[in-house]
Short mmCIF file of C-alpha atoms and ligand atoms in Angstrom, two decimals:
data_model
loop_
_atom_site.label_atom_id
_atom_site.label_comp_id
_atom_site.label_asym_id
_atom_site.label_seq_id
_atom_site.Cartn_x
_atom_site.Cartn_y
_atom_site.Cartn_z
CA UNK E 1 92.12 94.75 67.56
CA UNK E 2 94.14 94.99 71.28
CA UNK E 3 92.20 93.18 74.12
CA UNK E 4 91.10 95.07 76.58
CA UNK E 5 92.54 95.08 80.11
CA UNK E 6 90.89 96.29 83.09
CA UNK E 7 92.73 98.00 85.48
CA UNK E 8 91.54 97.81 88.97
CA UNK E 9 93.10 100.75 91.10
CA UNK E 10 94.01 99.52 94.83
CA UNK E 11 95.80 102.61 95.85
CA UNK E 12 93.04 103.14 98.42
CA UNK E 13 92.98 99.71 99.80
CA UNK E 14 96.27 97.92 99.42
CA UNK E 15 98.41 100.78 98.68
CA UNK E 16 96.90 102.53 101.93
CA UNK E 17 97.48 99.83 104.45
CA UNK E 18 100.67 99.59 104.05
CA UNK E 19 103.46 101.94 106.46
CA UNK E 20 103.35 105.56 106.10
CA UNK E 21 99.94 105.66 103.69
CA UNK E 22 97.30 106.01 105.80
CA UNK E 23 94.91 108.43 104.17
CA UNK E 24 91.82 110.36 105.90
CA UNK E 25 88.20 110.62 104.49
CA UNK E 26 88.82 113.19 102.33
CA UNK E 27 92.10 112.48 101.29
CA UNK E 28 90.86 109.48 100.12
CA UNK E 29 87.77 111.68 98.51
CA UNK E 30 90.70 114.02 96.42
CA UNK E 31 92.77 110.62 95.23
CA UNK E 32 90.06 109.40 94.08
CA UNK E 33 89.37 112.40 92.02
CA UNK E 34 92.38 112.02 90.74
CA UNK E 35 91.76 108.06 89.86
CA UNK E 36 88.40 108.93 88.18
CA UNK E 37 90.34 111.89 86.27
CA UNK E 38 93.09 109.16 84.96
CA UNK E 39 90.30 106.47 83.86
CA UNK E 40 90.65 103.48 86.46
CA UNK E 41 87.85 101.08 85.60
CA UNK E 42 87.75 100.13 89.25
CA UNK E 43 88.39 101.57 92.25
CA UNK E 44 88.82 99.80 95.80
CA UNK E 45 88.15 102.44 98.35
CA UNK E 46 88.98 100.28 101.29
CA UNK E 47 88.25 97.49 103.49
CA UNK E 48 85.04 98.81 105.21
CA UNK E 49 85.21 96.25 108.32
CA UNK E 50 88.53 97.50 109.10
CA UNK E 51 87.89 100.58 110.58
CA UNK E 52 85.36 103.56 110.82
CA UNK E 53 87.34 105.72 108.31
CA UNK E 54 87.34 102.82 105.64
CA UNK E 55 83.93 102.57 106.02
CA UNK E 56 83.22 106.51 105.60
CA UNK E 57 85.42 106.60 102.54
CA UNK E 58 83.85 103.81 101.12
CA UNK E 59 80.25 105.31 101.40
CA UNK E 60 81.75 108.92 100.77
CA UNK E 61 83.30 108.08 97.16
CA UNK E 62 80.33 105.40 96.55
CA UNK E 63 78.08 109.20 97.24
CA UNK E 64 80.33 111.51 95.09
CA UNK E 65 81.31 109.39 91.94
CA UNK E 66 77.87 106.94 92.05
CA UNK E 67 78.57 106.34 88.30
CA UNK E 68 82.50 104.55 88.76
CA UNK E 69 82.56 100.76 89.44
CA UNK E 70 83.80 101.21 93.11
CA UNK E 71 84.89 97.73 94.99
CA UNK E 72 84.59 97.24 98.80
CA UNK E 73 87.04 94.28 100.69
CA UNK E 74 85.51 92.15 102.51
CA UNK E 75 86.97 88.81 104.24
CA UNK E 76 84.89 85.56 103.50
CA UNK E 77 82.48 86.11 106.60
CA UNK E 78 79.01 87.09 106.97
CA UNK E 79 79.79 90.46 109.02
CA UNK E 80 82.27 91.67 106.82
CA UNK E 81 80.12 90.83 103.24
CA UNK E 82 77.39 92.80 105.13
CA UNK E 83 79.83 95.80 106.32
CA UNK E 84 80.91 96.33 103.02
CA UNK E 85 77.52 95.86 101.33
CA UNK E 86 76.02 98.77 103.18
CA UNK E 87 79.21 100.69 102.97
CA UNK E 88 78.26 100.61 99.10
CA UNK E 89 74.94 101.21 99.31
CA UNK E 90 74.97 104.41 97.74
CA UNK E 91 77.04 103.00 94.92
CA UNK E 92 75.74 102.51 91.15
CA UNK E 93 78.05 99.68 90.02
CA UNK E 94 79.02 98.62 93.93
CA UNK E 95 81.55 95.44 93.57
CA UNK E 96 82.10 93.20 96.62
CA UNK E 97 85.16 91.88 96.63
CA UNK E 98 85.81 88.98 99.40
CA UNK E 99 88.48 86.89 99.69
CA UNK E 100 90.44 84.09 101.99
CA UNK E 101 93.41 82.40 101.60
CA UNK E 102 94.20 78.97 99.91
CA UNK E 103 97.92 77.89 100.45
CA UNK E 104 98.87 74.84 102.76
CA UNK E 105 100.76 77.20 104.91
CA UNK E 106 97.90 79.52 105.40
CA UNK E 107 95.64 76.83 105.94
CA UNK E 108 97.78 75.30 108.60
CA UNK E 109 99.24 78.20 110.50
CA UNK E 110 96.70 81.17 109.96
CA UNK E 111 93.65 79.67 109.60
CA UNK E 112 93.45 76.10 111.03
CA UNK E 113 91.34 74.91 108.49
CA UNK E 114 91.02 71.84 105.98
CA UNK E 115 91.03 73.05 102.40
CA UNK E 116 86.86 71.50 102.03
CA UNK E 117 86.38 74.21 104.77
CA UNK E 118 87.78 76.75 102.89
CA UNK E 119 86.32 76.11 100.00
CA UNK E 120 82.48 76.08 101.44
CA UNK E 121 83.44 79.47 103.42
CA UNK E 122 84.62 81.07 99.92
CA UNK E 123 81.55 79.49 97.89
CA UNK E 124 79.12 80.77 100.88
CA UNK E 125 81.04 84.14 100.98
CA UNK E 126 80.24 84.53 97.19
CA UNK E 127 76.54 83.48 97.28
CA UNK E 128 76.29 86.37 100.09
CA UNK E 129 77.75 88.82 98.45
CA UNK E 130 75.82 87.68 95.42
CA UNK E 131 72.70 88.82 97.07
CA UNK E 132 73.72 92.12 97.43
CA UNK E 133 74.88 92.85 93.79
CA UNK E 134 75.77 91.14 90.47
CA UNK E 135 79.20 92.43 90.46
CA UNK E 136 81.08 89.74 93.12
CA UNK E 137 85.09 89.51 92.71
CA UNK E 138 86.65 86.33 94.63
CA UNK E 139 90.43 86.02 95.47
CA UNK E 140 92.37 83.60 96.66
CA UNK E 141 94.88 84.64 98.67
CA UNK E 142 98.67 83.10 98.66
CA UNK E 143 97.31 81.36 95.05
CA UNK E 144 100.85 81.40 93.82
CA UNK E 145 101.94 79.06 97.08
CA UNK E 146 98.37 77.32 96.25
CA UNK E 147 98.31 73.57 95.03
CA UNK E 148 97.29 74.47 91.87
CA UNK E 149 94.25 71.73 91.10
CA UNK E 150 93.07 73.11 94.46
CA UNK E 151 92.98 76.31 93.26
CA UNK E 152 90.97 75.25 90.30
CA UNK E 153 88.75 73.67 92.10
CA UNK E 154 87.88 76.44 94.31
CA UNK E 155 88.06 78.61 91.40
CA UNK E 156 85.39 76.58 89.37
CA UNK E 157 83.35 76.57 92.27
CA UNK E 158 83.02 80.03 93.59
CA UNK E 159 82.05 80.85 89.97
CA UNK E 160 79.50 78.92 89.70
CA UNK E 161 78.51 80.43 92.43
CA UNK E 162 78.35 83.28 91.25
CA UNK E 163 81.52 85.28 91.48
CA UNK E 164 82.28 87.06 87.85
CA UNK E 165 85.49 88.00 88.75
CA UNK E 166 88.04 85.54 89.81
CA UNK E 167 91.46 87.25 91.43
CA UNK E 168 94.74 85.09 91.20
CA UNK E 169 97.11 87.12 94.16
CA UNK E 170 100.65 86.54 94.46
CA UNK E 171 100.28 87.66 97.78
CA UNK E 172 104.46 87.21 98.78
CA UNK E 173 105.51 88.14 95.57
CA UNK E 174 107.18 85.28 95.41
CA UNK E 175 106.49 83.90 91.77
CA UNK E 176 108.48 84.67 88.70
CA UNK E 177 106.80 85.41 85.29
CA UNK E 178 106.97 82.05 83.42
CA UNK E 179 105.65 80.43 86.19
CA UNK E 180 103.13 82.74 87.20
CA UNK E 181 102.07 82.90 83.23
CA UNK E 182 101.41 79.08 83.19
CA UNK E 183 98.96 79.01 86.69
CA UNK E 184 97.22 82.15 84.73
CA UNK E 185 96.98 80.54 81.46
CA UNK E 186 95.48 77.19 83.25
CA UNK E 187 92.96 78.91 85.22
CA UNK E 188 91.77 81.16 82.53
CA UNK E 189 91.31 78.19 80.01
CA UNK E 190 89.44 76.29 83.09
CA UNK E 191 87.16 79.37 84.00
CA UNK E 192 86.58 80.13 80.09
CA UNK E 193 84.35 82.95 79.10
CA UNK E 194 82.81 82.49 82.81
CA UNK E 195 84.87 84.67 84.89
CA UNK E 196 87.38 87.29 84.40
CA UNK E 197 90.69 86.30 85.67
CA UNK E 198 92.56 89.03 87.39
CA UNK E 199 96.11 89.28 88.66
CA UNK E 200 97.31 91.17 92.31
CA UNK E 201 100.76 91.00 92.30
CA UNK E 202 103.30 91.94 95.22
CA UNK E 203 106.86 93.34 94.65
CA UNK E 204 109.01 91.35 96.94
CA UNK E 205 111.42 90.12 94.40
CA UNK E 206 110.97 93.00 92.08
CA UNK E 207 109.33 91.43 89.83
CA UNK E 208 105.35 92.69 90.32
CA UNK E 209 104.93 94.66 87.06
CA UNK E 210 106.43 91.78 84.77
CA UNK E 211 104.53 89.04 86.60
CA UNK E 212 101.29 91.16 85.81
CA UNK E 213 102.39 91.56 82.51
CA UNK E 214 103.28 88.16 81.36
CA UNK E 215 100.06 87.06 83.29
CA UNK E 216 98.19 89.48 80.93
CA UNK E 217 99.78 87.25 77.97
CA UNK E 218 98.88 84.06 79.34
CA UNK E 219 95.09 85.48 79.73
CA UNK E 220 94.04 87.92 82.65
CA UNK E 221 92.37 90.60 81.72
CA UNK E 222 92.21 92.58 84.86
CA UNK E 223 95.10 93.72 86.84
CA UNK E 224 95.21 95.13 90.18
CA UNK E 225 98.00 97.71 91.19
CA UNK E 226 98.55 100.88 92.41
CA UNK E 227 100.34 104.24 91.89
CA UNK E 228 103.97 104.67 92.40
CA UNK E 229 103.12 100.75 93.38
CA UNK E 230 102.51 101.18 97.36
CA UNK E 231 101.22 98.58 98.62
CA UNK E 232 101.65 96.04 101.64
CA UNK E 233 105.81 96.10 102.15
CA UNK E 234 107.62 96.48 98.99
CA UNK E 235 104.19 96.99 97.48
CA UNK E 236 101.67 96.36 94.36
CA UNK E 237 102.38 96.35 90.52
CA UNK E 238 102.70 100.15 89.48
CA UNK E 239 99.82 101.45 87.75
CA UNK E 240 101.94 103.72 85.69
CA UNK E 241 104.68 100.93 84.82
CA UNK E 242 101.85 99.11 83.45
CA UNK E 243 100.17 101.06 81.30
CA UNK E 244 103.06 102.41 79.47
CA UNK E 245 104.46 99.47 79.15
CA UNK E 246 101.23 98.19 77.20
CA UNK E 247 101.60 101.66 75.06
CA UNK E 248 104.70 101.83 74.35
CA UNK E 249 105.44 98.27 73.20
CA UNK E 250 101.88 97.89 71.29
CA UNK E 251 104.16 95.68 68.94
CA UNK E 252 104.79 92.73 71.40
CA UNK E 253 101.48 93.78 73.76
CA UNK E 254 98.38 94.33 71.87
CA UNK E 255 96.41 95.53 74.90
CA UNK E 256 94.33 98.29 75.53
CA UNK E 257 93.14 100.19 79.18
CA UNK E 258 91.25 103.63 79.37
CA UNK E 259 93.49 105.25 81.34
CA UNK E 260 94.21 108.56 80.26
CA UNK E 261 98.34 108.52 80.98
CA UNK E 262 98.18 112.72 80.56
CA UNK E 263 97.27 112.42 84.60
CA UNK E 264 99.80 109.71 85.41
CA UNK E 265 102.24 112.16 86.56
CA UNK E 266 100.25 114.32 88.53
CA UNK E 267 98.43 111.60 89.98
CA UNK E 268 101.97 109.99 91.20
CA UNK E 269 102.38 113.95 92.88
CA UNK E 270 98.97 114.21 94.45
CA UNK E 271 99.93 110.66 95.71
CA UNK E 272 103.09 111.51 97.21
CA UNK E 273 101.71 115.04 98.90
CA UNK E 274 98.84 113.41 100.83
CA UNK E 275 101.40 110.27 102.25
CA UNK E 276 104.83 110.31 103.62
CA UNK E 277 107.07 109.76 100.94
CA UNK E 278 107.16 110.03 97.19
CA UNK E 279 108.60 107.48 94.61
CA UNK E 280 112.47 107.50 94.47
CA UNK E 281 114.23 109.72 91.85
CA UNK E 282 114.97 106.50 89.20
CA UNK E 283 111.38 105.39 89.34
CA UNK E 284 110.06 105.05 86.17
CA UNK E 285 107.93 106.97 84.25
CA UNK E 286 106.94 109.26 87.34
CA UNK E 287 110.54 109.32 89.43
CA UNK E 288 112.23 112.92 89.39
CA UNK E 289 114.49 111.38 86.87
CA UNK E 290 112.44 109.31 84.53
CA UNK E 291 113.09 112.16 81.80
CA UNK E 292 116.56 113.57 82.88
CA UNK E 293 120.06 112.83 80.99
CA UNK E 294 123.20 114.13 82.38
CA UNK E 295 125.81 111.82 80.61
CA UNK E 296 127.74 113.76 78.00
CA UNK E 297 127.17 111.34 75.13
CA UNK E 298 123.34 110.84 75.75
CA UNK E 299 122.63 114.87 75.88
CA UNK E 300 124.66 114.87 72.71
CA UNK E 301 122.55 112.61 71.05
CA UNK E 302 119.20 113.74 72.56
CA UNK E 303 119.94 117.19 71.36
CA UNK E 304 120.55 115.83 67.88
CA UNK E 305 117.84 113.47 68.39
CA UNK E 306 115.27 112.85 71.25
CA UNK E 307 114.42 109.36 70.06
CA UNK E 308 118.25 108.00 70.82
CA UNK E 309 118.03 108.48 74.52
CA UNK E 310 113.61 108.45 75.24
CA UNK E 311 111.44 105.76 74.32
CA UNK E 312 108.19 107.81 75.59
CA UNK E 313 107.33 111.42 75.24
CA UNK E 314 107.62 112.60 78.89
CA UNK E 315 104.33 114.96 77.60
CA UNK E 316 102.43 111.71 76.99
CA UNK E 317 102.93 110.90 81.05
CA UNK E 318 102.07 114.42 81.94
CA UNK E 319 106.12 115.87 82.92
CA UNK E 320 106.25 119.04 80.94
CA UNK E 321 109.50 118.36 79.49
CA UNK E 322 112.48 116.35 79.79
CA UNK E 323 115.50 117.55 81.92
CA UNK E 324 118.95 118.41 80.91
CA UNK E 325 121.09 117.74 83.84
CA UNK E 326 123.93 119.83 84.29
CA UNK E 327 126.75 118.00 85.68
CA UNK E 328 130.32 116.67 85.84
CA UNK E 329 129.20 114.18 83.04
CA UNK E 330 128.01 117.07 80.35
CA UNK E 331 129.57 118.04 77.93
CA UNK E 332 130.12 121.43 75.70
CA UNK E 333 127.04 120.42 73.60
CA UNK E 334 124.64 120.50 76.76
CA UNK E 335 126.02 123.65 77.76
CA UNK E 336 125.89 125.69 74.82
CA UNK E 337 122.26 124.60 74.61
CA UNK E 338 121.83 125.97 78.21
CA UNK E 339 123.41 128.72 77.85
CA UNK E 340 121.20 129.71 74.60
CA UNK E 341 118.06 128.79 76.73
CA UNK E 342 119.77 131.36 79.23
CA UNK E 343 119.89 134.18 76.79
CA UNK E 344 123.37 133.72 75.71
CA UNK E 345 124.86 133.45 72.31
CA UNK E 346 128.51 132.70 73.12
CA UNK E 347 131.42 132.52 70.57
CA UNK E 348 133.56 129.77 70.58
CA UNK E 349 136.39 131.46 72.47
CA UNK E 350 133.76 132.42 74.94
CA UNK E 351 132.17 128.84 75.18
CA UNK E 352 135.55 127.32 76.01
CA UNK E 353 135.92 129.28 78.65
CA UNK E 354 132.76 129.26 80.46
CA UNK E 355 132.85 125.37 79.93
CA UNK E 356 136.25 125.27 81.42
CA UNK E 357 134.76 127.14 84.45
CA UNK E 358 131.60 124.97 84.43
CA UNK E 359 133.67 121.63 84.73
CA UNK E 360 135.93 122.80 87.67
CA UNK E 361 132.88 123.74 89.18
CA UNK E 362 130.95 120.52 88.30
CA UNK E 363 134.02 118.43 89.75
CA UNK E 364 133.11 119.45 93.30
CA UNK E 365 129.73 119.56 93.10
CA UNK E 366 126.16 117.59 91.89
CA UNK E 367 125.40 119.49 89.93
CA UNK E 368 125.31 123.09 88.43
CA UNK E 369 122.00 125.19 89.02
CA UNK E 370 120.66 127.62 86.30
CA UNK E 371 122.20 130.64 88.32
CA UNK E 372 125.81 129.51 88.57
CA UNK E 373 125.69 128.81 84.81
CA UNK E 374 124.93 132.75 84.72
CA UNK E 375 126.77 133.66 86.65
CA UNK E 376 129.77 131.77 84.66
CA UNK E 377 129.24 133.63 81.96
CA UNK E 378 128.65 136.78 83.57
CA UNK E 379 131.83 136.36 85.24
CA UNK E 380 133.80 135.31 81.32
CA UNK E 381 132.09 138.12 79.50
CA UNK E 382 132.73 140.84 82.12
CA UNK E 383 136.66 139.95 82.16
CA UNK E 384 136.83 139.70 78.06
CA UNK E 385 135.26 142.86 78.03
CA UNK E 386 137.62 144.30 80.70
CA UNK E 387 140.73 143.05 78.62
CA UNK E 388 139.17 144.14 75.18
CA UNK E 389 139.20 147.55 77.59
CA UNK E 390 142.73 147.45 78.08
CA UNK E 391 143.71 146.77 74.50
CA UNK E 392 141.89 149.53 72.93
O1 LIG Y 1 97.80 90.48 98.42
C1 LIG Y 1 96.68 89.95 98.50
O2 LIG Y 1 96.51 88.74 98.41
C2 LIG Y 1 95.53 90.83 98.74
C3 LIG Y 1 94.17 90.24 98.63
C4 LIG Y 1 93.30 90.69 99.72
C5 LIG Y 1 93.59 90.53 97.28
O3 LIG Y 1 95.71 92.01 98.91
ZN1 LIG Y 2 97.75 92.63 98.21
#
């Protein structure tokens, strides 16, 4: 049987305080719609001592979806476990998730503090937050730059205090996946059955969505990212990366999430409408071009074939259908398909033709649009049918 792996959304929390993502109340109020819709197990609606709108969004979707495990941030200090706690009042399943960082360099330069300090702030931030619900997540932030027995020791202890959920960030996205599998695999055989160990991985170096991924085989079982994988600079794992990844190589991954990948697409859309830009056109699985072929030889053999050129059904994601691109690249296969889509059953005199046209016209342009294509073989007929005219 697959494991299961929770997936923690942070679109509303991470993903939102990074540059050109702020979301209002009810912006936040329609993602998460969306979020519920696709099947996240957890949703972090914000960071409720932040600001007056995180704390309103917090409360709003804690009001409006009272059933879904929704997570407040909260720094390891009294005001901000509190903040968040009555932010989540109205919440069923309300998760406080507090954090503080670990690493010698945010220690010595950001905080100022010995790593004993830190580690009786974090075990008093979790017995706080304990007394407001069962349902505590700790992280340690900059773990990957962390000296790792520290970070077992502070692990250990803010579990027995009473955190369930223990988060592993790479905060700088600095970690690569063997090594990032190993600190995973040691803290998840330390913590045992005690705590869940989760993953938070930024995408510096690229490398977010493997790192969670090789972290899941080493032993997490949650993993925080986002969709289209916003997040603080060059952002969080990608939701969407992650759970196709999981279905569509069930061979080497036997893991399982709930999330309903129908809504993946739309969700990246509703995403990209409410903040100021959308994923780029080679993103995978929700980019413009995720499902497109243009190169002769692949929309030969997807024509004969989809399986040669797709590993995923784009229906499976939620894109209606894959694309066809019409270009320089294309070749008479492509077009004849086009053109029978377009109404047109062309003999092979008449194909030659139009494709001679359609190249030319491909040569100085990106691409060829539906209309021109008509208009091609408006233009081919109407002068065969002039000389067949002349002949007669
Ligand atoms: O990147 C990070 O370390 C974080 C924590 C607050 C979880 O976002
Ligand atoms: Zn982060």
């Amino acid at each position: 049987m697959a494991d299961r792996v929770y997936i923690f959304d942070t679109t509303l929390r991470d993903g939102e305080q990074s540059p050109g993502c702020s979301m209002t109340v009810p912006e936040k109020l329609l993602m998460a719609h969306k979020l519920v819709e696709l099947g996240v197990d957890i949703l972090e609606a914000g960071f409720p001592i932040a600001s007056e709108g995180d704390f309103e969004a917090v409360d709003a979707i804690s009001r409006e979806y009272p059933w879904v495990q929704v997570a407040a941030l909260a720094r390891a200090a009294t005001v901000d476990i509190e903040i968040a706690a009555r932010s989540l009042e109205k919440a069923k399943r309300p998760r406080i998730h507090t954090f503080i960082a670990t690493s010698d360099i945010h220690l010595k330069y950001k905080l100022k503090k010995s790593q004993q300090q830190v580690l009786d702030e974090a075990v008093a931030a979790v017995e706080l937050a304990r007394s407001y619900t069962d349902d505590v997540e700790f992280s340690a932030e900059d773990a990957t730059r962390t000296d790792y027995d520290y970070l077992e020791e502070i692990s250990r202890a803010v579990v027995a205090a009473g955190a369930r959920t223990v988060n592993l960030p790479d905060t700088t996205g600095y970690s690569v996946p063997e090594e990032y599998a190993a600190l995973i695999g040691r803290m998840a055989r330390a913590l045992g059955d005690a705590a869940i160990v989760s993953v938070h991985c930024h995408d510096d170096l690229g490398l977010a969505v493997a790192n969670s991924i090789a972290a899941v085989q080493a032993g997490a079982r949650q993993i925080e990212c986002t969709i289209n994988g916003i997040g603080e600079r060059a952002g969080n794992a990608a939701l969407e990366e992650i759970v196709m990844t999981f279905n569509t190589r069930r061979d080497k991954l036997p893991f399982e999430t709930k999330i309903v990948t129908q809504h993946l697409y739309s969700a990246s859309q509703m995403l990209s409408q409410t903040i100021t830009f959308g994923p780029q056109p080679n993103k995978a699985i929700v980019g413009e071009n995720a499902f497109a072929h243009e190169a002769g030889i692949h929309q030969d053999g997807y024509l004969k074939e989809k399986s040669t050129y797709e590993i995923m059904d784009p229906k499976a994601v939620g894109v209606p259908e894959s694309k066809l691109v019409l270009g320089k690249h294309s070749g008479r296969h492509a077009l004849h398909d086009r053109c029978q889509h377009l109404g047109f059953q062309l003999d092979r005199d008449e194909l030659d033709e139009v494709y001679l046209r359609f190249t030319a016209m491909a040569d100085r342009k990106k691409g060829v649009r539906n209309e021109e294509i008509v208009a091609l073989v408006h233009q081919v007929l109407g002068e065969r049918t002039v000389v067949a005219a002349a002949n007669d």
